[in-house]
Tab-separated table of C-alpha atoms in Angstrom:
chain	number	residue	atom	x	y	z
A	1	MET	CA	-0.861	-3.188	-12.022
A	2	GLY	CA	2.316	-4.413	-13.275
A	3	GLY	CA	2.467	-2.086	-16.312
A	4	ASP	CA	5.694	-1.115	-17.985
A	5	ASP	CA	5.430	2.461	-16.570
A	6	PHE	CA	4.954	1.178	-12.980
A	7	HIS	CA	7.987	1.154	-10.836
A	8	LYS	CA	7.728	-1.486	-8.077
A	9	GLY	CA	9.322	-1.336	-4.575
A	10	VAL	CA	9.521	0.931	-1.548
A	11	LYS	CA	11.592	4.108	-1.368
A	12	GLN	CA	14.637	3.373	0.797
A	13	PRO	CA	15.186	5.439	4.007
A	14	SER	CA	16.829	8.777	3.462
A	15	THR	CA	19.269	8.302	6.264
A	16	LYS	CA	21.179	5.213	7.251
A	17	LEU	CA	19.494	3.226	10.060
A	18	ASP	CA	21.590	3.144	13.241
A	19	GLY	CA	20.482	1.133	16.217
A	20	SER	CA	23.488	1.601	18.259
A	21	ALA	CA	21.763	3.645	20.899
A	22	LEU	CA	18.636	1.486	21.171
A	23	ARG	CA	17.646	-1.244	23.925
A	24	ILE	CA	15.459	-3.885	22.647
A	25	LEU	CA	13.228	-6.409	24.408
A	26	ILE	CA	12.595	-9.884	22.893
A	27	VAL	CA	9.792	-11.813	24.561
A	28	HIS	CA	9.559	-15.354	22.999
A	29	THR	CA	7.594	-18.475	23.875
A	30	ARG	CA	8.836	-21.772	24.994
A	31	TRP	CA	5.908	-23.533	23.291
A	32	ASN	CA	6.939	-24.847	19.757
A	33	SER	CA	10.525	-23.889	20.719
A	34	GLU	CA	12.026	-25.871	17.702
A	35	ILE	CA	10.385	-23.300	15.478
A	36	VAL	CA	10.593	-20.262	17.718
A	37	ASP	CA	14.377	-20.459	18.628
A	38	PRO	CA	15.472	-19.933	15.059
A	39	LEU	CA	13.054	-16.903	14.794
A	40	VAL	CA	14.649	-15.398	17.912
A	41	GLU	CA	18.129	-15.951	16.675
A	42	GLY	CA	17.107	-14.369	13.320
A	43	SER	CA	15.659	-11.393	15.113
A	44	ILE	CA	19.010	-10.881	17.021
A	45	THR	CA	21.044	-11.148	13.896
A	46	ALA	CA	18.824	-8.565	12.147
A	47	LEU	CA	19.128	-6.115	15.021
A	48	VAL	CA	22.907	-6.612	15.318
A	49	ASN	CA	23.157	-5.957	11.594
A	50	TYR	CA	21.433	-2.594	12.181
A	51	GLY	CA	23.925	-1.825	14.900
A	52	VAL	CA	22.164	-2.705	17.935
A	53	LYS	CA	24.712	-3.862	20.700
A	54	ARG	CA	24.161	-7.516	21.673
A	55	GLU	CA	24.337	-6.496	25.294
A	56	ASN	CA	21.295	-4.260	24.713
A	57	ILE	CA	19.156	-7.111	23.454
A	58	ILE	CA	17.347	-8.481	26.353
A	59	LEU	CA	15.605	-11.972	26.142
A	60	ARG	CA	12.754	-13.151	28.213
A	61	ASP	CA	10.532	-16.251	27.684
A	62	VAL	CA	7.036	-17.066	28.617
A	63	PRO	CA	5.199	-20.425	28.313
A	64	GLY	CA	2.933	-19.666	25.268
A	65	ALA	CA	1.642	-17.020	23.041
A	66	PHE	CA	-1.275	-16.018	25.235
A	67	GLU	CA	1.141	-14.728	27.780
A	68	LEU	CA	3.265	-12.607	25.422
A	69	PRO	CA	1.166	-9.360	25.956
A	70	SER	CA	1.225	-9.339	29.752
A	71	ALA	CA	4.796	-10.185	29.915
A	72	ALA	CA	5.776	-7.378	27.363
A	73	LEU	CA	3.598	-5.027	29.295
A	74	ARG	CA	5.272	-5.683	32.619
A	75	LEU	CA	8.833	-5.747	31.457
A	76	ILE	CA	8.380	-2.387	29.484
A	77	ARG	CA	6.764	-0.692	32.456
A	78	GLN	CA	9.443	-2.183	34.707
A	79	SER	CA	12.124	-0.591	32.554
A	80	GLN	CA	10.366	2.618	32.429
A	81	GLY	CA	9.977	2.754	36.251
A	82	GLN	CA	13.638	1.947	36.795
A	83	SER	CA	14.795	4.714	34.488
A	84	GLN	CA	12.503	7.144	36.273
A	85	ASN	CA	13.898	6.080	39.600
A	86	LEU	CA	17.472	6.327	38.364
A	87	LEU	CA	16.665	10.027	37.304
A	88	MET	CA	15.418	10.739	40.790
A	89	GLY	CA	18.706	9.423	42.364
A	90	SER	CA	17.374	6.210	43.817
A	91	PRO	CA	20.360	3.908	44.547
A	92	GLN	CA	18.248	0.641	44.875
A	93	VAL	CA	17.356	0.367	41.138
A	94	SER	CA	19.270	-0.915	38.238
A	95	SER	CA	20.927	1.458	35.859
A	96	ALA	CA	19.139	-0.202	32.864
A	97	MET	CA	17.638	2.298	30.482
A	98	PRO	CA	14.042	1.928	29.253
A	99	PHE	CA	13.310	-0.404	26.218
A	100	ASP	CA	13.057	1.493	22.875
A	101	ALA	CA	11.012	-1.341	21.248
A	102	ALA	CA	9.823	-4.780	22.147
A	103	ILE	CA	9.646	-7.892	19.901
A	104	CYS	CA	7.136	-10.727	20.619
A	105	VAL	CA	7.866	-14.038	19.042
A	106	GLY	CA	5.577	-17.202	19.114
A	107	VAL	CA	4.234	-19.688	16.753
A	108	LEU	CA	0.685	-20.931	16.535
A	109	ILE	CA	-0.288	-23.991	14.632
A	110	LYS	CA	-3.860	-24.214	13.397
A	111	GLY	CA	-5.619	-27.462	14.326
A	112	SER	CA	-9.002	-28.848	13.970
A	113	THR	CA	-10.682	-26.664	16.663
A	114	MET	CA	-11.251	-22.890	17.140
A	115	HIS	CA	-8.623	-22.611	19.652
A	116	PHE	CA	-6.048	-21.214	17.128
A	117	GLU	CA	-8.403	-18.484	16.166
A	118	TYR	CA	-9.076	-17.535	19.839
A	119	ILE	CA	-5.400	-17.424	20.995
A	120	ALA	CA	-4.310	-15.573	17.736
A	121	ASP	CA	-6.892	-12.999	18.026
A	122	ALA	CA	-6.389	-12.302	21.763
A	123	THR	CA	-2.621	-12.260	21.323
A	124	SER	CA	-2.737	-9.844	18.484
A	125	HIS	CA	-5.032	-7.388	20.135
A	126	GLY	CA	-3.048	-7.710	23.309
A	127	ILE	CA	0.253	-6.938	21.680
A	128	MET	CA	-1.234	-3.987	19.866
A	129	LYS	CA	-2.678	-2.651	23.140
A	130	VAL	CA	0.685	-2.900	24.915
A	131	GLY	CA	2.299	-0.570	22.295
A	132	LEU	CA	-0.571	1.811	22.689
A	133	ASP	CA	-0.561	1.959	26.492
A	134	THR	CA	3.235	2.211	26.840
A	135	GLY	CA	4.029	4.328	23.766
A	136	VAL	CA	6.834	1.773	22.955
A	137	PRO	CA	6.591	0.084	19.558
A	138	VAL	CA	5.691	-3.683	20.137
A	139	ILE	CA	6.370	-5.837	17.195
A	140	PHE	CA	5.284	-9.286	16.153
A	141	GLY	CA	5.615	-11.304	13.012
A	142	PRO	CA	2.912	-10.832	10.587
A	143	ARG	CA	0.434	-13.567	9.491
A	144	ILE	CA	0.701	-13.424	5.685
A	145	ALA	CA	-1.777	-14.988	3.074
A	146	ILE	CA	-0.651	-15.575	-0.522
A	147	VAL	CA	-3.612	-16.064	-2.976
A	148	TYR	CA	-2.625	-17.004	-6.394
A	149	SER	CA	-4.243	-17.955	-9.464
A	150	VAL	CA	-3.498	-21.326	-11.046
A	151	GLU	CA	-3.584	-19.876	-14.584
A	152	ASN	CA	-0.098	-19.904	-16.154
A	153	TRP	CA	0.891	-22.034	-13.148
A	154	ASP	CA	4.535	-22.761	-14.389
A	155	VAL	CA	5.331	-19.172	-13.846
A	156	VAL	CA	3.071	-18.351	-10.984
A	157	GLU	CA	4.569	-21.416	-8.894
A	158	ARG	CA	7.996	-20.010	-9.424
A	159	LEU	CA	6.665	-16.527	-8.098
A	160	VAL	CA	5.044	-18.013	-5.038
A	161	ASN	CA	7.893	-20.155	-3.929
A	162	GLU	CA	10.392	-17.249	-4.406
A	163	LEU	CA	8.296	-15.071	-2.247
A	164	ARG	CA	8.048	-17.733	0.535
A	165	TYR	CA	11.703	-18.128	0.426
A	166	GLU	CA	12.093	-14.340	0.766
A	167	PHE	CA	10.087	-14.278	3.852
A	168	ARG	CA	12.036	-17.064	5.299
A	169	ASP	CA	15.646	-16.161	4.407
A	170	THR	CA	15.417	-12.198	4.700
A	171	TYR	CA	12.772	-11.583	7.327
A	172	HIS	CA	12.965	-14.830	9.196
A	173	ILE	CA	9.188	-15.299	9.053
A	174	SER	CA	8.198	-18.898	9.838
A	175	ALA	CA	6.553	-20.867	7.017
A	176	LEU	CA	3.778	-21.426	9.527
A	177	ASN	CA	2.885	-17.712	9.192
A	178	VAL	CA	2.578	-18.002	5.552
A	179	LYS	CA	-0.477	-19.274	4.264
A	180	THR	CA	-1.112	-20.112	0.656
A	181	SER	CA	-4.323	-20.675	-1.136
A	182	GLN	CA	-5.079	-21.017	-4.853
A	183	SER	CA	-8.159	-19.607	-6.982
A	184	GLN	CA	-8.877	-21.293	-10.249
A	185	SER	CA	-9.386	-17.968	-12.134
A	186	ILE	CA	-7.526	-14.883	-11.632
A	187	HIS	CA	-10.855	-12.901	-11.555
A	188	GLU	CA	-11.949	-14.881	-8.514
A	189	VAL	CA	-8.962	-13.926	-6.431
A	190	PRO	CA	-10.515	-10.739	-4.763
A	191	HIS	CA	-13.751	-12.807	-3.720
A	192	HIS	CA	-11.393	-15.473	-2.400
A	193	ILE	CA	-9.426	-12.952	-0.274
A	194	ARG	CA	-12.680	-11.245	0.945
A	195	ARG	CA	-14.067	-14.685	2.156
A	196	HIS	CA	-11.246	-16.171	4.117
A	197	TYR	CA	-8.510	-13.694	5.032
A	198	SER	CA	-9.827	-11.380	7.724
A	199	ARG	CA	-7.300	-12.589	10.393
A	200	CYS	CA	-4.068	-12.183	8.421
A	201	GLN	CA	-1.977	-8.835	8.530
A	202	VAL	CA	-0.830	-8.886	4.916
A	203	VAL	CA	-2.532	-10.453	1.853
A	204	TYR	CA	-0.761	-11.014	-1.573
A	205	ALA	CA	-2.733	-11.477	-4.900
A	206	ILE	CA	-0.436	-13.263	-7.376
A	207	GLY	CA	-1.225	-13.954	-10.950
A	208	VAL	CA	0.195	-13.894	-14.393
A	209	VAL	CA	-1.800	-12.629	-17.538
A	210	TYR	CA	-0.623	-12.552	-20.940
A	211	LYS	CA	-1.941	-10.143	-23.390
A	212	SER	CA	-1.486	-12.336	-26.320
A	213	SER	CA	-3.896	-14.909	-24.890
A	214	PRO	CA	-7.289	-15.013	-26.749
A	215	HIS	CA	-9.040	-14.787	-23.262
A	216	PHE	CA	-7.348	-11.397	-22.424
A	217	GLU	CA	-9.873	-8.530	-21.928
A	218	PRO	CA	-8.643	-5.197	-20.879
A	219	ARG	CA	-12.089	-4.261	-19.491
A	220	LEU	CA	-11.876	-7.291	-16.984
A	221	MET	CA	-8.239	-6.496	-15.982
A	222	ASP	CA	-9.309	-3.041	-15.095
A	223	SER	CA	-12.192	-4.435	-13.034
A	224	LEU	CA	-9.915	-6.734	-11.167
A	225	SER	CA	-7.465	-3.915	-10.311
A	226	ARG	CA	-10.290	-1.864	-8.813
A	227	ARG	CA	-11.660	-4.895	-6.963
A	228	LEU	CA	-8.307	-5.519	-5.330
A	229	GLY	CA	-7.879	-1.917	-4.569
A	230	ALA	CA	-11.228	-1.778	-2.883
A	231	LEU	CA	-10.325	-4.632	-0.573
A	232	ASP	CA	-7.847	-2.196	1.402
A	233	ASN	CA	-11.012	-0.261	2.659
A	234	LEU	CA	-13.326	-3.183	3.840
A	235	PRO	CA	-13.852	-2.707	7.621
A	236	ARG	CA	-14.070	-6.513	7.980
A	237	LEU	CA	-10.642	-7.076	6.242
A	238	PHE	CA	-8.569	-3.962	7.101
A	239	VAL	CA	-5.429	-5.408	5.940
A	240	PRO	CA	-2.867	-4.324	3.231
A	241	VAL	CA	-3.552	-6.149	-0.133
A	242	ILE	CA	-0.545	-6.213	-2.316
A	243	ASP	CA	-1.391	-6.416	-5.910
A	244	CYS	CA	1.151	-8.653	-7.621
A	245	ILE	CA	-0.646	-9.399	-10.816
A	246	LEU	CA	1.828	-9.282	-13.770
A	247	VAL	CA	0.336	-8.361	-17.166
A	248	ARG	CA	2.958	-8.861	-20.064
A	249	GLU	CA	2.614	-9.521	-23.712
A	250	SER	CA	3.743	-13.134	-23.551
A	251	LYS	CA	5.595	-15.715	-21.525
A	252	GLU	CA	8.775	-14.695	-23.143
A	253	GLN	CA	8.590	-11.126	-21.753
A	254	ILE	CA	7.561	-12.498	-18.296
A	255	GLU	CA	10.643	-14.648	-18.257
A	256	GLU	CA	12.909	-11.733	-19.427
A	257	ASP	CA	11.472	-9.600	-16.702
A	258	MET	CA	11.932	-12.252	-14.045
A	259	GLN	CA	15.648	-12.336	-15.060
A	260	LYS	CA	15.973	-8.584	-14.656
A	261	CYS	CA	13.694	-7.800	-11.723
A	262	ARG	CA	13.743	-9.312	-8.093
A	263	PHE	CA	9.896	-9.438	-7.927
A	264	ALA	CA	9.955	-11.601	-4.611
A	265	GLU	CA	12.508	-9.256	-2.981
A	266	GLU	CA	10.313	-6.055	-3.823
A	267	TRP	CA	7.041	-7.703	-2.934
A	268	ALA	CA	8.160	-9.001	0.355
A	269	LYS	CA	9.556	-5.593	1.421
A	270	ARG	CA	6.234	-3.953	0.204
A	271	GLY	CA	4.280	-6.323	2.590
A	272	VAL	CA	6.596	-6.040	5.639
A	273	ASP	CA	6.706	-2.256	5.226
A	274	ALA	CA	2.841	-2.011	4.993
A	275	PHE	CA	2.596	-4.200	8.124
A	276	ASN	CA	5.056	-2.231	10.010
A	277	MET	CA	3.066	0.961	9.299
A	278	LEU	CA	0.076	-0.591	10.899
A	279	MET	CA	1.943	-1.388	14.235
A	280	PRO	CA	1.683	1.170	17.184
A	281	CYS	CA	4.456	3.573	17.543
């Protein structure tokens, strides 16, 4: 849990990723277009950077998030049917090959009613079912929760902000998909996560602890580590919980490590990789 012998980060792929042979479908909403359009452009840029040909990235739009699963399902099955007909020699169909993956892009803004929860839940399950039914990976941006302790706030604030910027700049995840919440004590973070974040796909627990503090107790820190680890196995939560509690001797050591280590970059990649592992493939 942030010890000196712990090496953070996710192992890089053993082979270079090459998307030159892939055909990708992007289905996006027209609702909240001012936010959605930059996310679509970011998705295209990321795909092209991995070698996907621009002409093999197909864009389709729907009115709102609720329509994303049905549109993705119809378009995927249509492409699979066209490919099958082409193999059978039918001259009436397009020569388009089936989609290798689909990306669903939309933005839901939480208001004062339960509408957000109903649409978010139905859309999430619908998108997952499309992937399971078609055998094609169907991807949509994760809802992320960052729960942090206000203890040693001057350092924690920097870590939280850097993580948010990493999601925005590297993974093109909208700020509206990243929810932050504070806990007064670092030992209350697991309880806070357990109560409030069953509808997120990735949860971060962020805090900073100094061993030189008179309030530091190794026994309590061990208990905190176990409680955070146990959250991964809760049936009601069932989301990856990324433990980002940094334990160091002093503030000076934290400052030194922050100069050497890219915590936000490593943490963001861990969360996105964990989310992608849960997606149907």
